């Protein structure tokens, strides 16, 4: 089943579709309620993919275009991406925010282009399943 895009995601939407996995941009600590996490965090069908290091707005909270941050992203993203892949392969549905993840405050395309490229490759692989 293909990945569906939604403009606006609410907690009620996640609860109305408990068999659907809902993607949101997360941080390495898996804490905080900013952005899509406000509606997703704590729901069993929410899948957070790290787009920041920490759940704050301070400069050190964001990924940088460094080998260390790329490795941290790849390690932390492995399990959620595998969960999404397995779900899609078994015929399940996945919802990805229409605006994407890592596109807001995280601004991965500008701040961490290698992480952005890796995330985009992963998204495209999932969409091809």
Coordinates of N, CA and C in Angstrom, one line a residue, residues 9-101:
X9 N -2.3 16.9 10.5 CA -2.4 15.6 11.3 C -2.8 15.9 12.7
X10 N -3.8 15.2 13.2 CA -4.2 15.4 14.6 C -4.1 14.1 15.3
X11 N -4.1 14.2 16.6 CA -4.0 13.0 17.5 C -5.3 12.1 17.2
X12 N -6.4 12.8 17.0 CA -7.6 12.0 16.8 C -7.5 11.2 15.5
X13 N -6.8 11.7 14.5 CA -6.6 10.9 13.2 C -5.8 9.7 13.5
X14 N -4.8 9.8 14.3 CA -4.0 8.6 14.7 C -4.9 7.6 15.4
X15 N -5.7 8.1 16.3 CA -6.6 7.2 17.1 C -7.7 6.6 16.2
X16 N -8.1 7.3 15.2 CA -9.2 6.8 14.3 C -8.6 5.7 13.4
X17 N -7.3 5.7 13.1 CA -6.7 4.7 12.2 C -5.6 4.0 13.0
X18 N -5.9 3.1 13.9 CA -4.8 2.5 14.8 C -3.9 1.6 14.0
X19 N -4.4 1.1 12.8 CA -3.5 0.2 12.1 C -2.7 0.9 11.0
X20 N -2.8 2.2 11.0 CA -1.9 3.0 10.1 C -0.8 3.5 10.9
X21 N 0.4 3.6 10.3 CA 1.6 4.2 11.0 C 1.7 5.6 10.5
X22 N 1.9 6.5 11.4 CA 2.0 7.9 11.2 C 3.4 8.4 11.5
X23 N 4.0 9.0 10.5 CA 5.4 9.5 10.6 C 5.5 10.9 11.1
X24 N 6.4 11.2 12.0 CA 6.6 12.6 12.5 C 8.1 12.8 12.7
X25 N 8.5 14.0 12.6 CA 9.9 14.4 12.9 C 10.2 14.4 14.3
X26 N 11.2 13.7 14.8 CA 11.5 13.5 16.2 C 12.9 14.1 16.5
X27 N 13.4 13.8 17.6 CA 14.8 14.1 18.0 C 15.4 12.9 18.6
X28 N 16.7 13.0 18.8 CA 17.4 11.8 19.3 C 17.0 11.4 20.7
X29 N 16.5 12.3 21.5 CA 16.1 12.0 22.9 C 14.6 11.4 22.9
X30 N 13.9 11.5 21.8 CA 12.5 11.1 21.7 C 11.7 11.8 22.8
X31 N 11.9 13.1 22.9 CA 11.1 13.9 23.9 C 10.7 15.2 23.3
X32 N 9.7 15.8 23.9 CA 9.2 17.1 23.5 C 7.9 17.0 22.7
X33 N 7.2 18.1 22.7 CA 5.9 18.2 22.0 C 5.8 19.3 21.0
X34 N 6.9 19.6 20.4 CA 6.9 20.6 19.3 C 6.6 20.0 18.0
X35 N 6.1 20.8 17.1 CA 5.9 20.3 15.7 C 4.8 19.2 15.7
X36 N 5.1 18.2 14.8 CA 4.2 17.1 14.7 C 4.2 16.2 15.9
X37 N 5.2 16.3 16.7 CA 5.2 15.5 17.9 C 4.1 15.8 18.9
X38 N 3.6 17.0 18.8 CA 2.5 17.5 19.7 C 1.3 16.6 19.5
X39 N 1.0 16.1 18.2 CA -0.1 15.3 17.9 C 0.2 13.8 17.9
X40 N 1.5 13.5 17.9 CA 1.9 12.1 17.7 C 2.5 11.4 18.9
X41 N 3.3 12.1 19.6 CA 4.1 11.5 20.7 C 3.2 10.7 21.6
X42 N 3.6 9.5 21.9 CA 2.9 8.6 22.8 C 1.9 7.7 22.2
X43 N 1.5 7.9 21.0 CA 0.6 7.1 20.3 C 1.3 5.8 19.8
X44 N 0.7 4.6 20.0 CA 1.4 3.4 19.6 C 1.7 3.3 18.1
X45 N 0.9 4.0 17.3 CA 1.1 3.9 15.8 C 1.8 5.1 15.2
X46 N 2.5 5.9 16.1 CA 3.3 7.0 15.7 C 4.7 6.6 15.6
X47 N 5.4 7.0 14.5 CA 6.8 6.6 14.2 C 7.6 7.8 14.1
X48 N 8.5 8.1 15.0 CA 9.3 9.3 15.0 C 10.6 9.0 14.3
X49 N 11.0 9.8 13.4 CA 12.3 9.7 12.7 C 13.1 11.0 13.1
X50 N 14.3 10.8 13.6 CA 15.0 11.9 14.1 C 15.4 13.0 13.0
X51 N 15.0 14.2 13.3 CA 15.4 15.3 12.4 C 16.1 16.4 13.1
X52 N 16.3 16.2 14.5 CA 17.1 17.1 15.3 C 17.8 16.3 16.3
X53 N 18.8 16.9 17.0 CA 19.5 16.2 18.1 C 18.7 16.3 19.4
X54 N 18.2 17.5 19.7 CA 17.5 17.7 21.0 C 16.2 18.5 20.7
X55 N 15.3 18.4 21.7 CA 14.0 19.0 21.6 C 13.9 20.4 22.0
X56 N 14.9 21.2 21.7 CA 14.9 22.6 22.0 C 15.2 23.5 20.8
X57 N 15.2 24.8 20.9 CA 15.5 25.7 19.8 C 16.9 26.2 19.8
X58 N 17.7 25.8 20.8 CA 19.0 26.3 20.9 C 19.9 25.7 19.7
X59 N 20.9 26.4 19.4 CA 21.8 26.1 18.3 C 22.3 24.7 18.3
X60 N 22.7 24.2 19.4 CA 23.2 22.8 19.4 C 22.2 21.7 19.3
X61 N 20.9 22.1 19.2 CA 19.8 21.1 19.1 C 19.7 20.6 17.7
X62 N 20.2 21.2 16.7 CA 20.0 20.9 15.3 C 21.2 20.0 14.8
X63 N 20.8 19.1 13.9 CA 21.9 18.4 13.2 C 22.7 19.3 12.4
X64 N 24.0 19.0 12.3 CA 24.9 19.8 11.4 C 25.4 18.8 10.3
X65 N 26.0 19.3 9.3 CA 26.6 18.5 8.3 C 27.9 17.9 8.7
X66 N 27.9 17.0 9.7 CA 29.1 16.4 10.2 C 29.0 14.9 10.1
X67 N 30.1 14.3 10.1 CA 30.1 12.8 10.1 C 29.5 12.3 11.4
X68 N 29.7 12.9 12.5 CA 29.1 12.5 13.8 C 27.6 12.5 13.8
X69 N 27.1 13.6 13.3 CA 25.6 13.8 13.2 C 25.0 12.8 12.2
X70 N 25.7 12.6 11.1 CA 25.2 11.7 10.1 C 25.1 10.3 10.7
X71 N 26.2 9.9 11.4 CA 26.2 8.5 12.0 C 25.1 8.4 13.1
X72 N 24.9 9.5 13.9 CA 23.9 9.5 14.9 C 22.5 9.3 14.2
X73 N 22.3 10.1 13.2 CA 21.0 10.0 12.4 C 20.8 8.6 11.9
X74 N 21.8 8.0 11.2 CA 21.6 6.7 10.6 C 21.3 5.6 11.6
X75 N 22.0 5.7 12.7 CA 21.8 4.7 13.8 C 20.4 4.9 14.4
X76 N 20.0 6.1 14.7 CA 18.6 6.3 15.3 C 17.5 6.1 14.3
X77 N 17.7 6.3 13.0 CA 16.6 6.2 12.0 C 16.5 4.7 11.6
X78 N 17.4 3.9 11.8 CA 17.4 2.5 11.3 C 16.1 1.8 11.8
X79 N 15.8 1.8 13.1 CA 14.6 1.0 13.6 C 13.3 1.6 13.1
X80 N 13.1 2.9 13.2 CA 11.8 3.4 12.7 C 11.6 3.2 11.2
X81 N 12.7 3.4 10.4 CA 12.5 3.1 8.9 C 12.3 1.7 8.6
X82 N 12.9 0.8 9.4 CA 12.6 -0.7 9.2 C 11.1 -1.0 9.6
X83 N 10.7 -0.4 10.7 CA 9.3 -0.6 11.1 C 8.3 -0.2 10.0
X84 N 8.6 1.0 9.4 CA 7.7 1.5 8.3 C 7.8 0.5 7.1
X85 N 9.0 0.1 6.7 CA 9.2 -0.8 5.6 C 8.4 -2.1 5.8
X86 N 8.6 -2.7 7.0 CA 7.9 -4.0 7.3 C 6.4 -3.8 7.2
X87 N 5.9 -2.7 7.7 CA 4.5 -2.4 7.7 C 4.0 -2.3 6.3
X88 N 4.7 -1.6 5.5 CA 4.3 -1.4 4.1 C 4.3 -2.7 3.3
X89 N 5.4 -3.5 3.6 CA 5.5 -4.8 2.9 C 4.4 -5.8 3.3
X90 N 3.9 -5.6 4.5 CA 2.8 -6.5 4.9 C 1.4 -5.9 4.5
X91 N 1.4 -4.9 3.7 CA 0.1 -4.3 3.2 C -0.4 -3.2 4.0
X92 N 0.3 -2.8 5.0 CA -0.2 -1.7 5.9 C -0.1 -0.3 5.3
X93 N -0.8 0.6 5.9 CA -0.8 2.0 5.4 C 0.2 2.9 6.2
X94 N 0.8 3.8 5.6 CA 1.7 4.8 6.3 C 1.3 6.2 5.8
X95 N 1.2 7.1 6.8 CA 1.0 8.5 6.5 C 2.2 9.3 6.8
X96 N 2.6 10.1 5.8 CA 3.8 11.0 5.9 C 3.3 12.4 5.8
X97 N 3.7 13.3 6.7 CA 3.2 14.7 6.6 C 3.5 15.3 5.2
X98 N 2.5 16.0 4.6 CA 2.6 16.5 3.3 C 3.8 17.5 3.1
X99 N 4.0 18.2 4.2 CA 5.2 19.1 4.1 C 6.5 18.4 4.3
X100 N 6.5 17.2 4.7 CA 7.7 16.4 4.9 C 8.1 16.5 6.4
X101 N 9.2 15.8 6.7 CA 9.8 15.9 8.0 C 11.2 16.4 7.8

